[in-house]
Amino acid sequence: MNQISPMSGPRLSAETVHASTVASDGRAVLITGPSGAGKSDLTLRLLDRGFTLVSDDQTIVKRDGDRLIASAPATIAGKLEIRGIGIVEMETMEDVPIALVVELTTDIERLPDDSRDRLILDIRVPLISIDAMIASAPSKVAIALDRLGLSFS
Protein backbone atom coordinates (compact mmCIF):
# COMPACT_ATOMS: atom_id res chain seq x y z
CA MET A 1 0.00 0.00 0.00
CA ASN A 2 1.40 3.42 -0.93
CA GLN A 3 0.68 6.64 0.83
CA ILE A 4 1.41 9.99 -0.84
CA SER A 5 2.89 12.77 1.26
CA PRO A 6 3.09 16.21 -0.39
CA MET A 7 6.41 16.93 1.34
CA SER A 8 8.35 13.75 0.69
CA GLY A 9 6.78 12.03 -2.34
CA PRO A 10 5.54 8.41 -2.20
CA ARG A 11 6.03 6.69 1.14
CA LEU A 12 5.30 3.11 2.08
CA SER A 13 2.93 2.75 5.01
CA ALA A 14 3.84 -0.94 5.56
CA GLU A 15 6.59 -3.37 4.65
CA THR A 16 7.66 -6.91 5.46
CA VAL A 17 11.08 -7.07 7.13
CA HIS A 18 13.36 -10.13 7.40
CA ALA A 19 13.43 -10.05 11.19
CA SER A 20 12.19 -11.87 14.27
CA THR A 21 10.32 -9.75 16.80
CA VAL A 22 9.66 -10.11 20.52
CA ALA A 23 7.92 -7.81 22.99
CA SER A 24 8.24 -6.85 26.63
CA ASP A 25 6.02 -4.42 28.54
CA GLY A 26 4.24 -3.33 25.37
CA ARG A 27 7.42 -2.54 23.41
CA ALA A 28 8.72 -4.60 20.51
CA VAL A 29 12.32 -5.46 19.64
CA LEU A 30 13.03 -6.15 15.96
CA ILE A 31 15.91 -8.67 15.63
CA THR A 32 17.63 -8.40 12.24
CA GLY A 33 20.52 -10.21 10.63
CA PRO A 34 21.42 -12.57 7.81
CA SER A 35 20.11 -16.14 7.66
CA GLY A 36 21.93 -18.29 10.21
CA ALA A 37 22.94 -15.31 12.39
CA GLY A 38 20.87 -16.56 15.33
CA LYS A 39 17.59 -14.61 15.12
CA SER A 40 15.41 -17.56 16.12
CA ASP A 41 17.90 -18.74 18.76
CA LEU A 42 18.07 -15.31 20.41
CA THR A 43 14.28 -15.07 20.16
CA LEU A 44 13.93 -18.37 22.03
CA ARG A 45 16.32 -17.21 24.77
CA LEU A 46 14.40 -13.93 25.12
CA LEU A 47 11.15 -15.90 25.43
CA ASP A 48 12.79 -17.81 28.30
CA ARG A 49 13.55 -14.42 29.86
CA GLY A 50 9.86 -13.38 29.82
CA PHE A 51 9.52 -11.70 26.44
CA THR A 52 6.55 -12.64 24.21
CA LEU A 53 6.81 -13.66 20.56
CA VAL A 54 5.48 -11.26 17.95
CA SER A 55 6.91 -12.91 14.84
CA ASP A 56 9.67 -15.31 13.78
CA ASP A 57 11.81 -14.61 10.69
CA GLN A 58 9.40 -12.22 8.92
CA THR A 59 7.71 -9.21 10.51
CA ILE A 60 5.11 -6.88 9.05
CA VAL A 61 5.99 -3.30 10.03
CA LYS A 62 3.23 -0.70 9.69
CA ARG A 63 3.52 3.01 10.17
CA ASP A 64 0.93 4.45 12.56
CA GLY A 65 1.48 8.19 12.79
CA ASP A 66 4.93 8.63 14.35
CA ARG A 67 5.19 5.00 15.52
CA LEU A 68 6.01 1.69 13.89
CA ILE A 69 3.83 -1.30 14.73
CA ALA A 70 5.00 -4.94 14.44
CA SER A 71 2.88 -8.00 13.63
CA ALA A 72 3.37 -11.46 12.16
CA PRO A 73 2.26 -12.40 8.65
CA ALA A 74 -0.89 -14.55 8.95
CA THR A 75 0.91 -17.62 7.55
CA ILE A 76 3.44 -17.74 10.41
CA ALA A 77 1.55 -16.12 13.28
CA GLY A 78 2.06 -18.04 16.52
CA LYS A 79 4.86 -20.20 15.13
CA LEU A 80 8.56 -20.36 16.04
CA GLU A 81 11.12 -22.45 14.20
CA ILE A 82 13.47 -24.16 16.65
CA ARG A 83 16.40 -25.67 14.80
CA GLY A 84 16.65 -29.38 15.55
CA ILE A 85 13.07 -29.57 16.85
CA GLY A 86 10.91 -28.01 14.14
CA ILE A 87 8.11 -25.49 14.12
CA VAL A 88 6.30 -25.07 17.43
CA GLU A 89 3.18 -23.13 18.40
CA MET A 90 3.80 -20.19 20.75
CA GLU A 91 1.75 -17.55 22.55
CA THR A 92 2.06 -14.28 20.63
CA MET A 93 1.22 -10.59 20.63
CA GLU A 94 0.34 -8.47 17.64
CA ASP A 95 0.31 -4.77 16.77
CA VAL A 96 3.13 -3.91 19.19
CA PRO A 97 5.00 -0.56 18.88
CA ILE A 98 8.65 -1.05 17.86
CA ALA A 99 11.04 0.46 20.41
CA LEU A 100 14.43 -1.02 19.41
CA VAL A 101 16.23 -2.68 16.51
CA VAL A 102 18.87 -5.33 17.26
CA GLU A 103 21.34 -6.04 14.46
CA LEU A 104 23.08 -9.42 14.77
CA THR A 105 26.76 -9.40 13.88
CA THR A 106 30.07 -10.67 15.18
CA ASP A 107 31.75 -7.30 14.51
CA ILE A 108 30.96 -5.48 17.78
CA GLU A 109 32.38 -2.12 18.84
CA ARG A 110 33.51 -2.05 22.45
CA LEU A 111 31.98 1.39 23.15
CA PRO A 112 29.48 2.16 20.37
CA ASP A 113 27.71 5.45 19.89
CA ASP A 114 24.41 5.42 21.86
CA SER A 115 22.71 7.51 19.17
CA ARG A 116 22.78 4.92 16.37
CA ASP A 117 19.44 4.28 14.71
CA ARG A 118 17.74 2.53 11.80
CA LEU A 119 15.37 4.37 9.47
CA ILE A 120 12.25 2.31 8.75
CA LEU A 121 9.31 3.85 6.87
CA ASP A 122 10.79 7.32 7.54
CA ILE A 123 10.90 6.76 11.32
CA ARG A 124 14.17 6.47 13.26
CA VAL A 125 14.39 3.59 15.75
CA PRO A 126 17.33 3.12 18.18
CA LEU A 127 19.78 0.44 16.97
CA ILE A 128 22.25 -1.81 18.78
CA SER A 129 24.57 -4.50 17.43
CA ILE A 130 25.17 -7.72 19.34
CA ASP A 131 26.55 -11.20 18.77
CA ALA A 132 23.54 -13.52 19.21
CA MET A 133 25.73 -16.50 20.06
CA ILE A 134 27.22 -15.15 23.30
CA ALA A 135 25.59 -16.10 26.59
CA SER A 136 24.89 -12.49 27.60
CA ALA A 137 22.98 -11.61 24.39
CA PRO A 138 19.47 -11.76 25.98
CA SER A 139 20.63 -9.62 28.92
CA LYS A 140 22.13 -7.07 26.51
CA VAL A 141 18.83 -6.83 24.61
CA ALA A 142 16.84 -6.34 27.84
CA ILE A 143 19.26 -3.66 29.11
CA ALA A 144 19.29 -1.86 25.75
CA LEU A 145 15.48 -1.88 25.61
CA ASP A 146 15.33 -0.26 29.07
CA ARG A 147 18.20 2.16 28.42
CA LEU A 148 17.84 3.09 24.74
CA GLY A 149 14.42 1.86 23.61
CA LEU A 150 11.65 4.26 22.69
CA SER A 151 9.04 4.85 25.39
CA PHE A 152 5.33 4.80 24.59
CA SER A 153 2.68 6.29 26.81
Coordinates of N, CA, C and O in Angstrom, one line a residue:
M1 N 0.8 -1.2 0.0 CA 0.0 0.0 0.0 C 0.9 1.2 0.0 O 1.8 1.3 0.8
N2 N 0.6 2.2 -0.9 CA 1.4 3.4 -0.9 C 0.6 4.6 -0.4 O -0.6 4.6 -0.5
Q3 N 1.3 5.5 0.3 CA 0.7 6.6 0.8 C 1.4 7.8 0.3 O 2.7 7.8 0.2
I4 N 0.8 8.8 -0.2 CA 1.4 10.0 -0.8 C 1.5 11.1 0.2 O 0.5 11.5 0.8
S5 N 2.7 11.6 0.4 CA 2.9 12.8 1.3 C 3.4 13.9 0.4 O 4.3 13.8 -0.4
P6 N 2.7 15.1 0.5 CA 3.1 16.2 -0.4 C 4.5 16.7 -0.2 O 5.1 17.2 -1.0
M7 N 5.1 16.4 1.0 CA 6.4 16.9 1.3 C 7.5 16.0 0.9 O 8.6 16.4 0.5
S8 N 7.3 14.7 0.9 CA 8.4 13.7 0.7 C 8.1 12.8 -0.5 O 8.9 11.9 -0.7
G9 N 7.1 12.9 -1.2 CA 6.8 12.0 -2.3 C 6.2 10.7 -1.8 O 5.7 10.7 -0.7
P10 N 6.2 9.7 -2.6 CA 5.5 8.4 -2.2 C 6.2 7.8 -1.0 O 7.5 7.9 -0.9
R11 N 5.5 7.3 -0.1 CA 6.0 6.7 1.1 C 5.2 5.4 1.5 O 4.0 5.4 1.5
L12 N 6.0 4.3 1.7 CA 5.3 3.1 2.1 C 4.7 3.3 3.5 O 5.3 3.9 4.3
S13 N 3.5 2.7 3.7 CA 2.9 2.7 5.0 C 3.1 1.4 5.7 O 2.7 1.3 6.9
A14 N 3.6 0.4 5.0 CA 3.8 -0.9 5.6 C 4.9 -1.7 4.7 O 5.0 -1.4 3.5
E15 N 5.6 -2.5 5.4 CA 6.6 -3.4 4.7 C 6.8 -4.6 5.5 O 6.6 -4.6 6.7
T16 N 7.3 -5.7 4.8 CA 7.7 -6.9 5.5 C 9.2 -6.9 5.6 O 9.9 -6.7 4.6
V17 N 9.7 -7.1 6.8 CA 11.1 -7.1 7.1 C 11.6 -8.5 7.5 O 10.9 -9.2 8.2
H18 N 12.8 -8.8 7.0 CA 13.4 -10.1 7.4 C 13.9 -10.0 8.8 O 15.1 -9.6 9.0
A19 N 13.1 -10.2 9.8 CA 13.4 -10.0 11.2 C 12.5 -10.9 12.1 O 11.3 -11.1 11.7
S20 N 13.0 -11.3 13.2 CA 12.2 -11.9 14.3 C 11.9 -10.7 15.2 O 12.7 -9.8 15.4
T21 N 10.7 -10.8 15.9 CA 10.3 -9.8 16.8 C 9.7 -10.3 18.1 O 9.0 -11.3 18.0
V22 N 10.2 -9.8 19.2 CA 9.7 -10.1 20.5 C 9.2 -8.8 21.2 O 9.6 -7.7 20.8
A23 N 8.4 -9.0 22.3 CA 7.9 -7.8 23.0 C 8.0 -8.0 24.5 O 8.0 -9.1 25.0
S24 N 8.2 -6.9 25.2 CA 8.2 -6.9 26.6 C 7.6 -5.5 27.1 O 8.0 -4.5 26.6
D25 N 6.7 -5.6 28.0 CA 6.0 -4.4 28.5 C 5.5 -3.5 27.4 O 5.6 -2.3 27.5
G26 N 4.9 -4.1 26.4 CA 4.2 -3.3 25.4 C 5.2 -2.7 24.4 O 4.7 -1.8 23.6
R27 N 6.4 -3.1 24.4 CA 7.4 -2.5 23.4 C 8.1 -3.7 22.7 O 8.5 -4.7 23.3
A28 N 8.2 -3.5 21.3 CA 8.7 -4.6 20.5 C 10.2 -4.4 20.2 O 10.6 -3.2 20.1
V29 N 10.9 -5.5 20.1 CA 12.3 -5.5 19.6 C 12.4 -6.2 18.3 O 12.1 -7.4 18.3
L30 N 12.9 -5.5 17.3 CA 13.0 -6.1 16.0 C 14.5 -6.7 15.9 O 15.4 -6.0 16.1
I31 N 14.6 -8.0 15.7 CA 15.9 -8.7 15.6 C 16.3 -9.0 14.2 O 15.6 -9.8 13.5
T32 N 17.3 -8.3 13.7 CA 17.6 -8.4 12.2 C 19.0 -9.1 12.1 O 19.8 -9.1 13.0
G33 N 19.2 -9.6 10.9 CA 20.5 -10.2 10.6 C 20.4 -11.2 9.5 O 19.3 -11.6 9.2
P34 N 21.5 -11.6 8.9 CA 21.4 -12.6 7.8 C 20.9 -13.9 8.3 O 21.0 -14.2 9.5
S35 N 20.5 -14.8 7.3 CA 20.1 -16.1 7.7 C 21.3 -16.8 8.4 O 22.4 -16.7 8.0
G36 N 20.9 -17.6 9.4 CA 21.9 -18.3 10.2 C 22.6 -17.5 11.3 O 23.5 -18.0 12.0
A37 N 22.3 -16.2 11.4 CA 22.9 -15.3 12.4 C 22.5 -15.6 13.8 O 23.1 -15.1 14.8
G38 N 21.3 -16.3 14.0 CA 20.9 -16.6 15.3 C 19.6 -15.8 15.7 O 19.3 -15.8 16.9
K39 N 18.8 -15.3 14.8 CA 17.6 -14.6 15.1 C 16.6 -15.5 15.9 O 16.2 -15.1 17.0
S40 N 16.4 -16.7 15.4 CA 15.4 -17.6 16.1 C 16.0 -18.1 17.5 O 15.2 -18.2 18.4
D41 N 17.3 -18.3 17.5 CA 17.9 -18.7 18.8 C 17.8 -17.7 19.8 O 17.4 -17.9 21.0
L42 N 18.2 -16.4 19.5 CA 18.1 -15.3 20.4 C 16.6 -15.1 20.8 O 16.3 -14.8 22.0
T43 N 15.7 -15.2 19.9 CA 14.3 -15.1 20.2 C 13.9 -16.1 21.2 O 13.2 -15.7 22.2
L44 N 14.3 -17.3 21.1 CA 13.9 -18.4 22.0 C 14.5 -18.0 23.4 O 13.8 -18.2 24.4
R45 N 15.7 -17.6 23.5 CA 16.3 -17.2 24.8 C 15.6 -16.0 25.4 O 15.5 -15.9 26.6
L46 N 15.2 -15.1 24.6 CA 14.4 -13.9 25.1 C 13.0 -14.4 25.6 O 12.5 -13.9 26.6
L47 N 12.4 -15.3 24.9 CA 11.2 -15.9 25.4 C 11.3 -16.5 26.8 O 10.5 -16.4 27.7
D48 N 12.5 -17.2 27.0 CA 12.8 -17.8 28.3 C 13.0 -16.7 29.4 O 12.8 -17.0 30.6
R49 N 13.3 -15.5 28.9 CA 13.5 -14.4 29.9 C 12.3 -13.6 30.2 O 12.3 -12.7 30.9
G50 N 11.1 -14.0 29.5 CA 9.9 -13.4 29.8 C 9.3 -12.5 28.7 O 8.2 -11.9 28.8
F51 N 10.0 -12.4 27.6 CA 9.5 -11.7 26.4 C 8.4 -12.5 25.8 O 8.3 -13.7 26.1
T52 N 7.6 -11.9 24.9 CA 6.6 -12.6 24.2 C 6.8 -12.6 22.7 O 7.3 -11.5 22.2
L53 N 6.6 -13.6 22.0 CA 6.8 -13.7 20.6 C 5.8 -12.8 19.8 O 4.6 -12.8 20.1
V54 N 6.3 -12.0 18.9 CA 5.5 -11.3 17.9 C 5.5 -12.0 16.6 O 4.5 -12.3 16.0
S55 N 6.8 -12.2 16.1 CA 6.9 -12.9 14.8 C 8.3 -13.5 14.7 O 9.3 -13.0 15.2
D56 N 8.4 -14.6 14.0 CA 9.7 -15.3 13.8 C 10.0 -15.2 12.3 O 9.2 -15.6 11.4
D57 N 11.2 -14.7 12.0 CA 11.8 -14.6 10.7 C 11.3 -13.5 9.8 O 12.0 -12.9 9.0
Q58 N 10.0 -13.3 9.7 CA 9.4 -12.2 8.9 C 8.5 -11.4 9.8 O 7.6 -12.0 10.5
T59 N 8.6 -10.1 9.7 CA 7.7 -9.2 10.5 C 7.1 -8.2 9.6 O 7.8 -7.5 8.8
I60 N 5.8 -8.0 9.7 CA 5.1 -6.9 9.0 C 5.2 -5.6 9.9 O 4.9 -5.6 11.1
V61 N 5.8 -4.6 9.3 CA 6.0 -3.3 10.0 C 5.1 -2.3 9.4 O 5.1 -2.1 8.2
K62 N 4.2 -1.7 10.2 CA 3.2 -0.7 9.7 C 3.5 0.6 10.4 O 3.8 0.7 11.5
R63 N 3.4 1.7 9.6 CA 3.5 3.0 10.2 C 2.2 3.5 10.7 O 1.2 3.4 10.0
D64 N 2.1 3.9 11.9 CA 0.9 4.4 12.6 C 1.3 5.8 13.1 O 1.8 5.9 14.3
G65 N 1.1 6.9 12.4 CA 1.5 8.2 12.8 C 3.0 8.3 12.9 O 3.7 8.0 11.9
D66 N 3.5 8.5 14.1 CA 4.9 8.6 14.3 C 5.5 7.4 15.0 O 6.6 7.4 15.5
R67 N 4.7 6.3 14.9 CA 5.2 5.0 15.5 C 5.2 3.9 14.4 O 4.5 4.0 13.4
L68 N 6.0 2.9 14.7 CA 6.0 1.7 13.9 C 5.4 0.6 14.7 O 5.7 0.4 15.9
I69 N 4.5 -0.2 14.1 CA 3.8 -1.3 14.7 C 4.2 -2.6 14.1 O 4.3 -2.8 12.9
A70 N 4.6 -3.6 14.9 CA 5.0 -4.9 14.4 C 3.9 -6.0 14.6 O 3.2 -6.0 15.7
S71 N 3.8 -6.9 13.6 CA 2.9 -8.0 13.6 C 3.5 -9.1 12.8 O 4.4 -8.9 12.0
A72 N 2.9 -10.3 13.0 CA 3.4 -11.5 12.2 C 2.5 -11.6 10.9 O 1.3 -11.3 11.0
P73 N 3.1 -12.0 9.8 CA 2.3 -12.4 8.6 C 1.3 -13.5 9.1 O 1.7 -14.4 9.9
A74 N 0.1 -13.6 8.5 CA -0.9 -14.6 8.9 C -0.4 -16.0 8.8 O -0.7 -16.8 9.6
T75 N 0.4 -16.2 7.8 CA 0.9 -17.6 7.5 C 1.8 -18.2 8.6 O 2.0 -19.4 8.8
I76 N 2.5 -17.3 9.4 CA 3.4 -17.7 10.4 C 3.1 -17.3 11.8 O 3.8 -17.5 12.8
A77 N 2.0 -16.6 12.0 CA 1.5 -16.1 13.3 C 1.5 -17.3 14.3 O 0.9 -18.3 14.0
G78 N 2.1 -17.0 15.4 CA 2.1 -18.0 16.5 C 3.0 -19.2 16.3 O 2.9 -20.2 17.1
K79 N 3.9 -19.1 15.4 CA 4.9 -20.2 15.1 C 6.3 -19.7 15.3 O 6.7 -18.6 14.9
L80 N 7.1 -20.6 15.9 CA 8.6 -20.4 16.0 C 9.3 -21.6 15.6 O 9.0 -22.7 16.0
E81 N 10.3 -21.3 14.7 CA 11.1 -22.4 14.2 C 12.3 -22.6 15.2 O 13.0 -21.7 15.4
I82 N 12.4 -23.8 15.7 CA 13.5 -24.2 16.6 C 14.3 -25.2 15.9 O 13.9 -26.3 15.7
R83 N 15.5 -24.8 15.6 CA 16.4 -25.7 14.8 C 16.6 -27.0 15.6 O 16.9 -26.9 16.8
G84 N 16.5 -28.1 14.9 CA 16.6 -29.4 15.6 C 15.4 -29.9 16.2 O 15.3 -31.1 16.5
I85 N 14.4 -29.1 16.3 CA 13.1 -29.6 16.9 C 12.0 -29.4 15.8 O 11.1 -30.3 15.6
G86 N 11.9 -28.3 15.1 CA 10.9 -28.0 14.1 C 10.1 -26.8 14.5 O 10.6 -25.9 15.3
I87 N 9.0 -26.7 13.9 CA 8.1 -25.5 14.1 C 7.1 -25.8 15.3 O 6.5 -26.8 15.3
V88 N 7.2 -24.9 16.3 CA 6.3 -25.1 17.4 C 5.3 -23.9 17.6 O 5.6 -22.8 17.1
E89 N 4.2 -24.2 18.1 CA 3.2 -23.1 18.4 C 3.6 -22.4 19.7 O 4.0 -23.0 20.6
M90 N 3.4 -21.0 19.6 CA 3.8 -20.2 20.8 C 2.7 -19.2 21.0 O 2.0 -18.8 20.1
E91 N 2.6 -18.7 22.2 CA 1.8 -17.6 22.6 C 2.4 -16.3 21.9 O 3.6 -16.2 21.9
T92 N 1.5 -15.5 21.3 CA 2.1 -14.3 20.6 C 1.3 -13.0 21.0 O 0.2 -13.1 21.6
M93 N 1.9 -11.9 20.6 CA 1.2 -10.6 20.6 C 1.2 -10.1 19.2 O 2.0 -10.5 18.4
E94 N 0.3 -9.1 18.9 CA 0.3 -8.5 17.6 C 0.1 -7.0 17.8 O -0.3 -6.5 18.9
D95 N 0.5 -6.2 16.8 CA 0.3 -4.8 16.8 C 1.0 -4.1 18.0 O 0.4 -3.4 18.7
V96 N 2.3 -4.4 18.1 CA 3.1 -3.9 19.2 C 4.1 -2.8 18.7 O 4.7 -3.0 17.7
P97 N 4.1 -1.6 19.3 CA 5.0 -0.6 18.9 C 6.5 -1.0 19.0 O 6.9 -1.5 20.0
I98 N 7.2 -0.7 17.9 CA 8.6 -1.1 17.9 C 9.5 0.0 18.6 O 9.4 1.2 18.3
A99 N 10.3 -0.4 19.6 CA 11.0 0.5 20.4 C 12.5 0.3 20.2 O 13.3 1.2 20.5
L100 N 13.0 -0.8 19.6 CA 14.4 -1.0 19.4 C 14.7 -2.0 18.3 O 13.9 -2.9 18.0
V101 N 15.8 -1.8 17.5 CA 16.2 -2.7 16.5 C 17.5 -3.3 17.0 O 18.5 -2.6 17.4
V102 N 17.6 -4.6 16.9 CA 18.9 -5.3 17.3 C 19.4 -5.9 16.0 O 18.7 -6.7 15.3
E103 N 20.7 -5.5 15.6 CA 21.3 -6.0 14.5 C 22.3 -7.1 14.9 O 23.2 -6.8 15.7
L104 N 22.2 -8.3 14.4 CA 23.1 -9.4 14.8 C 24.3 -9.4 13.9 O 24.2 -9.4 12.7
T105 N 25.5 -9.4 14.6 CA 26.8 -9.4 13.9 C 27.8 -9.9 14.8 O 27.6 -9.9 16.0
T106 N 28.9 -10.3 14.3 CA 30.1 -10.7 15.2 C 31.1 -9.5 15.3 O 32.0 -9.6 16.0
D107 N 30.9 -8.5 14.5 CA 31.7 -7.3 14.5 C 31.2 -6.2 15.5 O 30.4 -5.4 15.1
I108 N 31.5 -6.3 16.7 CA 31.0 -5.5 17.8 C 32.0 -4.4 18.2 O 33.1 -4.8 18.6
E109 N 31.5 -3.2 18.3 CA 32.4 -2.1 18.8 C 32.3 -2.2 20.4 O 31.3 -2.5 20.9
R110 N 33.5 -2.0 21.0 CA 33.5 -2.0 22.4 C 32.7 -1.0 23.1 O 31.9 -1.2 24.0
L111 N 32.8 0.3 22.6 CA 32.0 1.4 23.1 C 31.3 2.1 22.0 O 31.7 3.1 21.5
P112 N 30.2 1.6 21.5 CA 29.5 2.2 20.4 C 28.8 3.5 20.7 O 28.5 3.7 21.9
D113 N 28.5 4.2 19.7 CA 27.7 5.4 19.9 C 26.3 5.1 20.3 O 25.6 4.3 19.6
D114 N 25.8 5.7 21.4 CA 24.4 5.4 21.9 C 23.3 6.0 20.9 O 22.2 5.6 21.1
S115 N 23.7 6.9 20.0 CA 22.7 7.5 19.2 C 22.5 6.8 17.8 O 21.9 7.4 16.9
R116 N 23.0 5.6 17.7 CA 22.8 4.9 16.4 C 21.3 4.6 16.2 O 20.6 4.3 17.2
D117 N 20.8 4.6 15.0 CA 19.4 4.3 14.7 C 19.3 3.7 13.3 O 20.2 3.7 12.5
R118 N 18.1 3.1 13.1 CA 17.7 2.5 11.8 C 16.5 3.3 11.3 O 15.5 3.4 12.1
L119 N 16.5 3.7 10.1 CA 15.4 4.4 9.5 C 14.5 3.3 8.8 O 14.9 2.6 7.9
I120 N 13.2 3.2 9.3 CA 12.2 2.3 8.8 C 11.0 3.1 8.5 O 10.4 3.8 9.4
L121 N 10.5 3.1 7.2 CA 9.3 3.9 6.9 C 9.4 5.3 7.3 O 8.4 5.8 7.9
D122 N 10.5 5.9 7.2 CA 10.8 7.3 7.5 C 10.7 7.6 9.0 O 10.6 8.8 9.4
I123 N 10.9 6.6 9.9 CA 10.9 6.8 11.3 C 12.2 6.2 11.8 O 12.6 5.1 11.5
R124 N 12.9 6.9 12.7 CA 14.2 6.5 13.3 C 13.9 5.7 14.5 O 13.2 6.1 15.4
V125 N 14.5 4.5 14.6 CA 14.4 3.6 15.7 C 15.8 3.3 16.3 O 16.7 3.0 15.5
P126 N 16.0 3.4 17.6 CA 17.3 3.1 18.2 C 17.8 1.7 17.7 O 17.0 0.8 17.6
L127 N 19.1 1.7 17.5 CA 19.8 0.4 17.0 C 21.0 0.0 17.8 O 21.8 0.9 18.2
I128 N 21.0 -1.3 18.1 CA 22.2 -1.8 18.8 C 22.7 -3.0 18.0 O 21.9 -3.6 17.2
S129 N 24.0 -3.3 18.1 CA 24.6 -4.5 17.4 C 25.1 -5.4 18.5 O 25.7 -5.0 19.5
I130 N 24.7 -6.7 18.4 CA 25.2 -7.7 19.3 C 25.5 -9.0 18.6 O 25.0 -9.2 17.5
D131 N 26.3 -9.9 19.3 CA 26.5 -11.2 18.8 C 25.5 -12.1 19.4 O 25.6 -12.3 20.7
A132 N 24.6 -12.7 18.7 CA 23.5 -13.5 19.2 C 24.0 -14.8 19.9 O 23.3 -15.4 20.7
M133 N 25.3 -15.2 19.6 CA 25.7 -16.5 20.1 C 26.4 -16.4 21.4 O 26.7 -17.5 22.0
I134 N 26.6 -15.2 22.0 CA 27.2 -15.2 23.3 C 26.1 -15.3 24.4 O 25.0 -15.0 24.2
A135 N 26.5 -15.8 25.5 CA 25.6 -16.1 26.6 C 24.8 -14.9 27.1 O 23.7 -14.9 27.5
S136 N 25.5 -13.7 27.1 CA 24.9 -12.5 27.6 C 24.0 -11.8 26.6 O 23.4 -10.7 27.0
A137 N 23.8 -12.3 25.4 CA 23.0 -11.6 24.4 C 21.6 -11.2 24.9 O 21.1 -10.1 24.7
P138 N 20.8 -12.2 25.5 CA 19.5 -11.8 26.0 C 19.5 -10.6 27.0 O 18.7 -9.7 27.0
S139 N 20.5 -10.7 27.9 CA 20.6 -9.6 28.9 C 20.9 -8.3 28.3 O 20.4 -7.2 28.7
K140 N 21.8 -8.3 27.2 CA 22.1 -7.1 26.5 C 20.9 -6.5 25.8 O 20.7 -5.3 25.8
V141 N 20.1 -7.3 25.3 CA 18.8 -6.8 24.6 C 17.9 -6.2 25.7 O 17.4 -5.1 25.4
A142 N 17.7 -6.9 26.8 CA 16.8 -6.3 27.8 C 17.4 -5.0 28.4 O 16.6 -4.1 28.6
I143 N 18.7 -4.9 28.6 CA 19.3 -3.7 29.1 C 19.1 -2.6 28.1 O 18.8 -1.4 28.4
A144 N 19.4 -2.9 26.8 CA 19.3 -1.9 25.7 C 17.9 -1.4 25.6 O 17.6 -0.2 25.4
L145 N 16.9 -2.3 25.7 CA 15.5 -1.9 25.6 C 15.1 -0.9 26.7 O 14.5 0.1 26.5
D146 N 15.6 -1.2 27.9 CA 15.3 -0.3 29.1 C 16.1 1.1 28.9 O 15.6 2.1 29.3
R147 N 17.3 1.0 28.5 CA 18.2 2.2 28.4 C 18.0 3.0 27.2 O 18.0 4.2 27.2
L148 N 17.9 2.4 26.0 CA 17.8 3.1 24.7 C 16.5 3.0 24.0 O 16.3 3.8 23.1
G149 N 15.7 2.1 24.3 CA 14.4 1.9 23.6 C 13.4 3.0 23.7 O 13.4 3.7 24.7
L150 N 12.7 3.2 22.7 CA 11.7 4.3 22.7 C 10.6 3.9 23.8 O 10.3 2.8 24.0
S151 N 10.1 5.0 24.4 CA 9.0 4.8 25.4 C 7.7 5.2 24.7 O 7.6 6.1 23.9
F152 N 6.7 4.5 25.1 CA 5.3 4.8 24.6 C 4.4 5.0 25.8 O 4.4 4.2 26.7
S153 N 3.6 6.1 25.7 CA 2.7 6.3 26.8 C 1.3 6.3 26.3 O 0.9 6.2 25.2

